[in-house]
PDB file of C-alpha atoms and ligand atoms in Angstrom:
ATOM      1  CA  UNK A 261     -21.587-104.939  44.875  1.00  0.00           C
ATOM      2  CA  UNK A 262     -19.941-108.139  43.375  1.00  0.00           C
ATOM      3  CA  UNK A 263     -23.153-110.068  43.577  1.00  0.00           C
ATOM      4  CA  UNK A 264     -25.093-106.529  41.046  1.00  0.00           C
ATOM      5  CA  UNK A 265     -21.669-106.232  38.837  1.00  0.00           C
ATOM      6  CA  UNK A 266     -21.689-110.271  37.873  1.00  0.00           C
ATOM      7  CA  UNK A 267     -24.377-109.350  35.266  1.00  0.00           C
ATOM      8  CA  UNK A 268     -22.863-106.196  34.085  1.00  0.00           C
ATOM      9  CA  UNK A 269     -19.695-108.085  33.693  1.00  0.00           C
ATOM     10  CA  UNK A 270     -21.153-110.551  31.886  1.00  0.00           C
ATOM     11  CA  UNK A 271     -22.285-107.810  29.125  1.00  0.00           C
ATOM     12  CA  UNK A 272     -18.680-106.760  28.282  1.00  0.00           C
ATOM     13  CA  UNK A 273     -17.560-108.363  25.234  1.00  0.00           C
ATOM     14  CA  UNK A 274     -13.787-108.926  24.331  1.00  0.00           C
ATOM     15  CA  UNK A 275     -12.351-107.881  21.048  1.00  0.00           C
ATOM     16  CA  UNK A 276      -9.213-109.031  20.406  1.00  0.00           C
ATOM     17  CA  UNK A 277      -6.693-106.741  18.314  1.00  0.00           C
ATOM     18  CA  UNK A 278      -8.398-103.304  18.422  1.00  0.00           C
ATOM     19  CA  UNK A 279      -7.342-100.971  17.969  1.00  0.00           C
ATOM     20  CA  UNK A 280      -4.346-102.330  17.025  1.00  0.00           C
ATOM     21  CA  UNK A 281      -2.910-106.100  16.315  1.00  0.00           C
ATOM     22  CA  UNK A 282      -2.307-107.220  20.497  1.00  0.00           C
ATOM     23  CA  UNK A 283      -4.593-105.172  22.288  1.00  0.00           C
ATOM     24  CA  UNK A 284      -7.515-107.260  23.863  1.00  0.00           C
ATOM     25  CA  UNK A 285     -10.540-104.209  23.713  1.00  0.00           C
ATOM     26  CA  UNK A 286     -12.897-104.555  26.484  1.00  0.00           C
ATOM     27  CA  UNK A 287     -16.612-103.236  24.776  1.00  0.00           C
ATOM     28  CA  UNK A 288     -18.943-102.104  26.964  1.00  0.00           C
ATOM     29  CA  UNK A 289     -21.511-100.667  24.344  1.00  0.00           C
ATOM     30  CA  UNK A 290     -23.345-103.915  25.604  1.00  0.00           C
ATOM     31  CA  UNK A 291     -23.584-102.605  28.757  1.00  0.00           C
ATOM     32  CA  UNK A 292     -24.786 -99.212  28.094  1.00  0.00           C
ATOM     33  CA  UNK A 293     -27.454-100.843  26.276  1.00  0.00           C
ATOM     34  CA  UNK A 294     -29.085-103.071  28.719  1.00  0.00           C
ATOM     35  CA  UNK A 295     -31.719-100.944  30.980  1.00  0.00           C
ATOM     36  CA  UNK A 296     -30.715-102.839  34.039  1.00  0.00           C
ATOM     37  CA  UNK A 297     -26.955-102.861  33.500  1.00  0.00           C
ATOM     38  CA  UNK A 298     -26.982 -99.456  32.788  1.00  0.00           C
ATOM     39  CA  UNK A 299     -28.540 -98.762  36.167  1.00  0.00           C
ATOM     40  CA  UNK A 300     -26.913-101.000  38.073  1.00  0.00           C
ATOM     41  CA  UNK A 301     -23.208 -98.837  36.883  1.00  0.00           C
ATOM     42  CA  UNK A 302     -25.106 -95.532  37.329  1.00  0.00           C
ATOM     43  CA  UNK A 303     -26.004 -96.101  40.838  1.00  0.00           C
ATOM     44  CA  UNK A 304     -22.855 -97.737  41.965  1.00  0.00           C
ATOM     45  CA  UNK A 305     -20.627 -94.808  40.551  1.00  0.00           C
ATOM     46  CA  UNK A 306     -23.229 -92.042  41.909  1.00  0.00           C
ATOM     47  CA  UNK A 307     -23.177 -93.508  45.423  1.00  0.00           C
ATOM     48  CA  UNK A 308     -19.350 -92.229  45.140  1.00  0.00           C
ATOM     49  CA  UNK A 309     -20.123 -88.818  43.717  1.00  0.00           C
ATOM     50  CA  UNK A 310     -20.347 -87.779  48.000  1.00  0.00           C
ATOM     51  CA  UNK A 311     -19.857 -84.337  48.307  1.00  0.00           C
ATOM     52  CA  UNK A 312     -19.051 -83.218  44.566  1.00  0.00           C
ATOM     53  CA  UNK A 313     -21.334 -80.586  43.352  1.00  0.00           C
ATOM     54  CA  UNK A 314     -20.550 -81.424  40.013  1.00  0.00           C
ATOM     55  CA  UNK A 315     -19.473 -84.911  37.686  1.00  0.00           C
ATOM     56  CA  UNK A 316     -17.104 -84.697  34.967  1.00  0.00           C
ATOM     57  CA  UNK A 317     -17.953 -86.781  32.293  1.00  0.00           C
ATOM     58  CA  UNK A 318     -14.404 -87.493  29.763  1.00  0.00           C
ATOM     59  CA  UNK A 319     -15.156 -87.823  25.861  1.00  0.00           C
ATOM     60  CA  UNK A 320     -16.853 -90.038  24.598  1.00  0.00           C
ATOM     61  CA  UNK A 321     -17.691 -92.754  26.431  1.00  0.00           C
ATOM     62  CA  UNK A 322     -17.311 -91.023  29.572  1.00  0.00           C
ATOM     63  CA  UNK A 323     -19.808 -88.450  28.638  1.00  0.00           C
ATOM     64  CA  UNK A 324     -22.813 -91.460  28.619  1.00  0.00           C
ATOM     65  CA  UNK A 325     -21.688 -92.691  31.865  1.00  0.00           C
ATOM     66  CA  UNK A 326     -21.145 -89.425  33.839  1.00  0.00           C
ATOM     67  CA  UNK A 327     -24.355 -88.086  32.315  1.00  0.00           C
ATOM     68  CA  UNK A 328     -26.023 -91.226  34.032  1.00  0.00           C
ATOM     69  CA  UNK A 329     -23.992 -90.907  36.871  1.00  0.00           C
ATOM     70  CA  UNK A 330     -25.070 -87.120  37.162  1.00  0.00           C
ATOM     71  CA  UNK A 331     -28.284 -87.623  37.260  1.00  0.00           C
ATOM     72  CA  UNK A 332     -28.530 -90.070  40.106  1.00  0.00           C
ATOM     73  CA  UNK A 333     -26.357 -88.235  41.965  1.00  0.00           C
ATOM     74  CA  UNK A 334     -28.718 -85.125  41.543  1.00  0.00           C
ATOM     75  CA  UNK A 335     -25.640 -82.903  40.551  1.00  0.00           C
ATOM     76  CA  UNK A 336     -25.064 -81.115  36.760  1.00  0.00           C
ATOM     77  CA  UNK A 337     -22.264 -82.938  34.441  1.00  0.00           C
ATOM     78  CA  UNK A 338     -19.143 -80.736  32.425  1.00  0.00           C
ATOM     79  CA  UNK A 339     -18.077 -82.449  29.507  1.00  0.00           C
ATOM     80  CA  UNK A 340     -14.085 -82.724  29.178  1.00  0.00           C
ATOM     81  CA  UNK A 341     -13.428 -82.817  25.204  1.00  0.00           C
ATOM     82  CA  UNK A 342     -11.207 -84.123  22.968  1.00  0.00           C
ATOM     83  CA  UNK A 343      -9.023 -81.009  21.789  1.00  0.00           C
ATOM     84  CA  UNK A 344     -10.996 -78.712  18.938  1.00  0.00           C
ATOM     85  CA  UNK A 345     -14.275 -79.054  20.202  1.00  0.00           C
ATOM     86  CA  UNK A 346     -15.004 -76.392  22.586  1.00  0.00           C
ATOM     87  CA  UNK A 347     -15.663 -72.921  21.152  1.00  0.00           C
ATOM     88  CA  UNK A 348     -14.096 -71.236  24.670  1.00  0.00           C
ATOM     89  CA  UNK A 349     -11.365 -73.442  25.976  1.00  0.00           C
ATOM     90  CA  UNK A 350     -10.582 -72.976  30.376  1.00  0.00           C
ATOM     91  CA  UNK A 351      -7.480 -75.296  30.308  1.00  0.00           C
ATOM     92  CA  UNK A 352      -5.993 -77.778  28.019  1.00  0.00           C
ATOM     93  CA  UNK A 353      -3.769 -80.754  28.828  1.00  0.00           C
ATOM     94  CA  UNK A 354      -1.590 -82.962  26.783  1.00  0.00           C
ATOM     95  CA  UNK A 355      -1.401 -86.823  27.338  1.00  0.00           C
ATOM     96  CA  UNK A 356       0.003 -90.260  26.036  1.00  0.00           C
ATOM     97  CA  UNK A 357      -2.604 -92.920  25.670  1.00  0.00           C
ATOM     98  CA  UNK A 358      -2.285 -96.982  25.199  1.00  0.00           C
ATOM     99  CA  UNK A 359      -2.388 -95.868  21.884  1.00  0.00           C
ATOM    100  CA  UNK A 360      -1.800 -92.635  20.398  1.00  0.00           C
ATOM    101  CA  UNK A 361      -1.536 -89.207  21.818  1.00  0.00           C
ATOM    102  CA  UNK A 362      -4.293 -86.694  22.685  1.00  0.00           C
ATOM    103  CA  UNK A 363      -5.078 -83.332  24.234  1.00  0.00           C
ATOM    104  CA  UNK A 364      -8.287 -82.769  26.617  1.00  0.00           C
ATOM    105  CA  UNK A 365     -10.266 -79.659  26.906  1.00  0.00           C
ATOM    106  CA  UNK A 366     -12.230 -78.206  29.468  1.00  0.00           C
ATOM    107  CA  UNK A 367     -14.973 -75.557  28.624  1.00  0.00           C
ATOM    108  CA  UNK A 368     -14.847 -72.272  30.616  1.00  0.00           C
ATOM    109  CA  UNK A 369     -17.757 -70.851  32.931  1.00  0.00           C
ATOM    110  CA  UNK A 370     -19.046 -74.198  34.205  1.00  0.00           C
ATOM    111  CA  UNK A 371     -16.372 -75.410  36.795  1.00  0.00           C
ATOM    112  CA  UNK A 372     -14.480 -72.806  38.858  1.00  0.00           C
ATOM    113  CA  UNK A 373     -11.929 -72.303  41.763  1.00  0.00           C
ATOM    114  CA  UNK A 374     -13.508 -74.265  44.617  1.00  0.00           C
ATOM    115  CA  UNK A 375     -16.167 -76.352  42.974  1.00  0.00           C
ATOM    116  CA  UNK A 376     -15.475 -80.310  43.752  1.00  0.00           C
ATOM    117  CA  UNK A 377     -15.384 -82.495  41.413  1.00  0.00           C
ATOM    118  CA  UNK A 378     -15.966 -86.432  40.489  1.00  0.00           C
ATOM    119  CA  UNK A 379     -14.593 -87.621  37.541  1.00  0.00           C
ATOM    120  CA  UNK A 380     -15.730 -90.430  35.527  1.00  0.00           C
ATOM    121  CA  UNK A 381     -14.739 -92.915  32.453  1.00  0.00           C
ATOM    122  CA  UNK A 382     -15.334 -95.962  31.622  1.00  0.00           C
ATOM    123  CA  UNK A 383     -12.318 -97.544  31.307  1.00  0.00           C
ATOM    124  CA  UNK A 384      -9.107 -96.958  33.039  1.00  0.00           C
ATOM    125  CA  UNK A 385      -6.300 -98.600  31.162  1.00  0.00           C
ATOM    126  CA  UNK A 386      -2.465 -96.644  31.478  1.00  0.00           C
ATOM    127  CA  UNK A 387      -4.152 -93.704  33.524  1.00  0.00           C
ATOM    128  CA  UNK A 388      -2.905 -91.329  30.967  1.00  0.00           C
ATOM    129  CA  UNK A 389      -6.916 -89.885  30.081  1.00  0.00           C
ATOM    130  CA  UNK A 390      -7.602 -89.751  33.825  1.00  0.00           C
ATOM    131  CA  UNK A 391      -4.546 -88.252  35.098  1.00  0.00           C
ATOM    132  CA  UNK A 392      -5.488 -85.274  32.212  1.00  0.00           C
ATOM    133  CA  UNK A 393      -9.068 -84.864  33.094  1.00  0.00           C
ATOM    134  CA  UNK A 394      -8.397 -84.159  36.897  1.00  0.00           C
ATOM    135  CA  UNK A 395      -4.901 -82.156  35.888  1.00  0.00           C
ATOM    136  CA  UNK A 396      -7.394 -80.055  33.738  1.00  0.00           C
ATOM    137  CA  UNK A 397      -9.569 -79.764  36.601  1.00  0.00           C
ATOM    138  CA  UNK A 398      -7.092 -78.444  39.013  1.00  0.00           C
ATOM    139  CA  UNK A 399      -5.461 -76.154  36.555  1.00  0.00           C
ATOM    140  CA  UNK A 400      -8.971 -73.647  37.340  1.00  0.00           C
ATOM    141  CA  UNK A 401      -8.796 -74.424  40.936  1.00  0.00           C
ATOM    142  CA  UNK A 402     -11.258 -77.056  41.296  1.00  0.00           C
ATOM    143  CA  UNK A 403     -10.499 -79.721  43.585  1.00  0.00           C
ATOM    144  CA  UNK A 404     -10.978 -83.566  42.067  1.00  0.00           C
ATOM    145  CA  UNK A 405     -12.696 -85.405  44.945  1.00  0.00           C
ATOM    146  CA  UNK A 406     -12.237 -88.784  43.131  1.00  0.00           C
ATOM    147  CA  UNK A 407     -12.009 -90.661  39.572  1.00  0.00           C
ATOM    148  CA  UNK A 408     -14.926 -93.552  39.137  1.00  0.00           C
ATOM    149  CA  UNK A 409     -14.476 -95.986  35.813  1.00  0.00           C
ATOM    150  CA  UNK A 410     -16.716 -98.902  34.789  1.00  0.00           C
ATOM    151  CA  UNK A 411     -13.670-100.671  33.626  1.00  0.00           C
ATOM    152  CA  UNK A 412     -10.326-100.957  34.752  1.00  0.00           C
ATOM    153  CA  UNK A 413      -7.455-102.716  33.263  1.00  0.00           C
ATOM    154  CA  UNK A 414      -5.165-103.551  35.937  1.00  0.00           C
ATOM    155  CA  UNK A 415      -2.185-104.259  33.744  1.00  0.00           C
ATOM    156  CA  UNK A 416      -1.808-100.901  32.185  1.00  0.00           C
ATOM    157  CA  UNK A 417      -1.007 -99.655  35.687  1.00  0.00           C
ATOM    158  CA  UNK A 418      -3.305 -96.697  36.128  1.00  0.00           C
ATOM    159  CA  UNK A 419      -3.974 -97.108  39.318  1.00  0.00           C
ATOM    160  CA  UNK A 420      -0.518 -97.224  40.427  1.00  0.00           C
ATOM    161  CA  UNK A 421      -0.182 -93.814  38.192  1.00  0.00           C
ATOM    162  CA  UNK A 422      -2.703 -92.290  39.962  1.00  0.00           C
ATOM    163  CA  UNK A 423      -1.928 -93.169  43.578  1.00  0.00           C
ATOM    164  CA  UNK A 424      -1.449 -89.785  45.662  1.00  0.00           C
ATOM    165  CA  UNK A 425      -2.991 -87.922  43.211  1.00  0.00           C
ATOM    166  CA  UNK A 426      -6.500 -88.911  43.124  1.00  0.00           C
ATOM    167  CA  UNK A 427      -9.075 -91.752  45.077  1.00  0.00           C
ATOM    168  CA  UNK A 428      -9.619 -94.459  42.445  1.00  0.00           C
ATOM    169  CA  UNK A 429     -12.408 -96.659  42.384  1.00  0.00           C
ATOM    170  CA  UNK A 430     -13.797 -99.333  39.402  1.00  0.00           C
ATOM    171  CA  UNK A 431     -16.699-101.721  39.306  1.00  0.00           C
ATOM    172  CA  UNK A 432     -14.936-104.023  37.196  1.00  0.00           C
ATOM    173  CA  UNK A 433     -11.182-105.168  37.020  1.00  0.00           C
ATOM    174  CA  UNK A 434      -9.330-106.895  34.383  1.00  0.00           C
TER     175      UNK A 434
HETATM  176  C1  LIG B1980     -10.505 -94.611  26.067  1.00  0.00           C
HETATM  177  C2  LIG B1980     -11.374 -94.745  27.287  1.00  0.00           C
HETATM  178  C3  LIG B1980     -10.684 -93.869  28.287  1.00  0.00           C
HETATM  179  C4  LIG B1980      -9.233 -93.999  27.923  1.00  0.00           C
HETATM  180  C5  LIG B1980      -8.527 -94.926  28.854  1.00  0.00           C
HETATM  181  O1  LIG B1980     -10.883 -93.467  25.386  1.00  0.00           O
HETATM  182  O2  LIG B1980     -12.692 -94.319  27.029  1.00  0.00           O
HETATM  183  O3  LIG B1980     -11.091 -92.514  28.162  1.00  0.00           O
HETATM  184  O4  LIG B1980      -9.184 -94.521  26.583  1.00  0.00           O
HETATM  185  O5  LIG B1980      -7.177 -95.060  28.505  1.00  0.00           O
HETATM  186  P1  LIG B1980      -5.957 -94.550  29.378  1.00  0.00           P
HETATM  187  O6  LIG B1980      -6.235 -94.879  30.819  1.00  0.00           O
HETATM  188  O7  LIG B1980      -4.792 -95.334  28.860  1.00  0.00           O
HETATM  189  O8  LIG B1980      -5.782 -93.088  29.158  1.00  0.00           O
HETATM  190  P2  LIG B1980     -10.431 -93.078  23.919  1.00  0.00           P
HETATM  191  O9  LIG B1980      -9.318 -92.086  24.034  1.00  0.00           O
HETATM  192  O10 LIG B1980     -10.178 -94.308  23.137  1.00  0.00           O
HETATM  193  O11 LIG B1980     -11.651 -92.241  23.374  1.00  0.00           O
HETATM  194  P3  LIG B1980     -13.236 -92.451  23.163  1.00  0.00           P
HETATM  195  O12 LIG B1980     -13.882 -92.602  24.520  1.00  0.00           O
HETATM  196  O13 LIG B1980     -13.594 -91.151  22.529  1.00  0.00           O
HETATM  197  O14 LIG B1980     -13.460 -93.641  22.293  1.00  0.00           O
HETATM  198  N1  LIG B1981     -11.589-100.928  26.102  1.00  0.00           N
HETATM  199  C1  LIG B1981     -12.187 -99.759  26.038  1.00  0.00           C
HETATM  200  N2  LIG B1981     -11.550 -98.617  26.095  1.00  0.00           N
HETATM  201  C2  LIG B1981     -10.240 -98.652  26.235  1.00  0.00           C
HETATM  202  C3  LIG B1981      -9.544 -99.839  26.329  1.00  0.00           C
HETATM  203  C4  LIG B1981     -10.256-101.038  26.268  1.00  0.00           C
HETATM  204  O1  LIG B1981      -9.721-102.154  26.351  1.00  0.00           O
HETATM  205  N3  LIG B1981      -8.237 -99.523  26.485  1.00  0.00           N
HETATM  206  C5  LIG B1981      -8.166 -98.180  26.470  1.00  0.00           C
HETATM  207  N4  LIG B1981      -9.361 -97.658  26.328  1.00  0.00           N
END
């Protein structure tokens, strides 16, 4: 795995000060759009997809990697949404992000009590978006099998947030 992520990792480009003034932004549009490095992530994060019958794909990058990550895996992809988007609305969670403050949606009729789920970003920074997405997830009785991101920034302490509540893997750590 280290040997096929050395390339990918080489494709994510550091911007300092965005959003805001002291936060280094790791940009993996490069990645995304690279046929090889795109494949490379896609098959790394499906071959931990296991027994889920279904990915869930987090707005808005998440949605281009889980889609990916979907199809390799050979299972169907829900969209979780940023709040407003979704005409009917299954459960709705609040959460504090590095920056800012959000709510995430997740459509009804497509997950239900039972299905298993694999949840997927592509960055993990404070844990705050992931801890929502499988919260939201639970809340209609699915059970989260795991949470895979491209990224994750070790700093912010998502992992750490996340421990007991949900198997966390990344490709890449910063
Ligand atoms: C980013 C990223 C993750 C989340 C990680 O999304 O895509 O979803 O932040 O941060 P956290 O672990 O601290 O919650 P953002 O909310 O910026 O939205 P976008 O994907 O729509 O750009
Ligand atoms: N890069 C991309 N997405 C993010 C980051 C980052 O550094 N932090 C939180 N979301």
């Amino acid at each position: 795995t280290a040997e096929r992520m050395a390339p990918v990792a080489a494709l994510v480009r550091d911007v300092p000060d965005f959003p805001e003034p002291g936060v280094l932004f790791r940009d993996i549009t490069p990645v995304l759009a690279d046929a090889e490095a795109f494949t490379v992530v896609a098959t790394e994060l499906a071959a931990l997809v296991g027994v889920a019958d279904i990915v869930a794909g987090v707005e808005a990058r998440g949605f281009l990697i889980g889609s990916a990550v979907a199809v390799v895996a050979g299972v169907g992809v829900v969209p979780v949404r940023k709040a407003g988007k979704l005409p009917r609305v299954a459960a709705s969670r609040r959460y504090a992000l590095e920056y800012g403050e959000a709510t995430l949606e997740l459509p009804e009729g497509v997950v239900t009590s039972g299905n298993r789920v694999f949840v997927v970003d592509d960055v993990l920074a404070t844990g705050g978006t992931a801890g929502a997405a499988c919260a939201l997830l639970r809340d209609v009785g699915a059970e989260v099998t795991g949470f895979g991101a491209l990224v994750e920034l070790r700093a912010l302490g998502g992992r750490d947030r996340l421990v007991g509540d949900v198997a966390v893997h990344s490709l890449l750590t910063y």
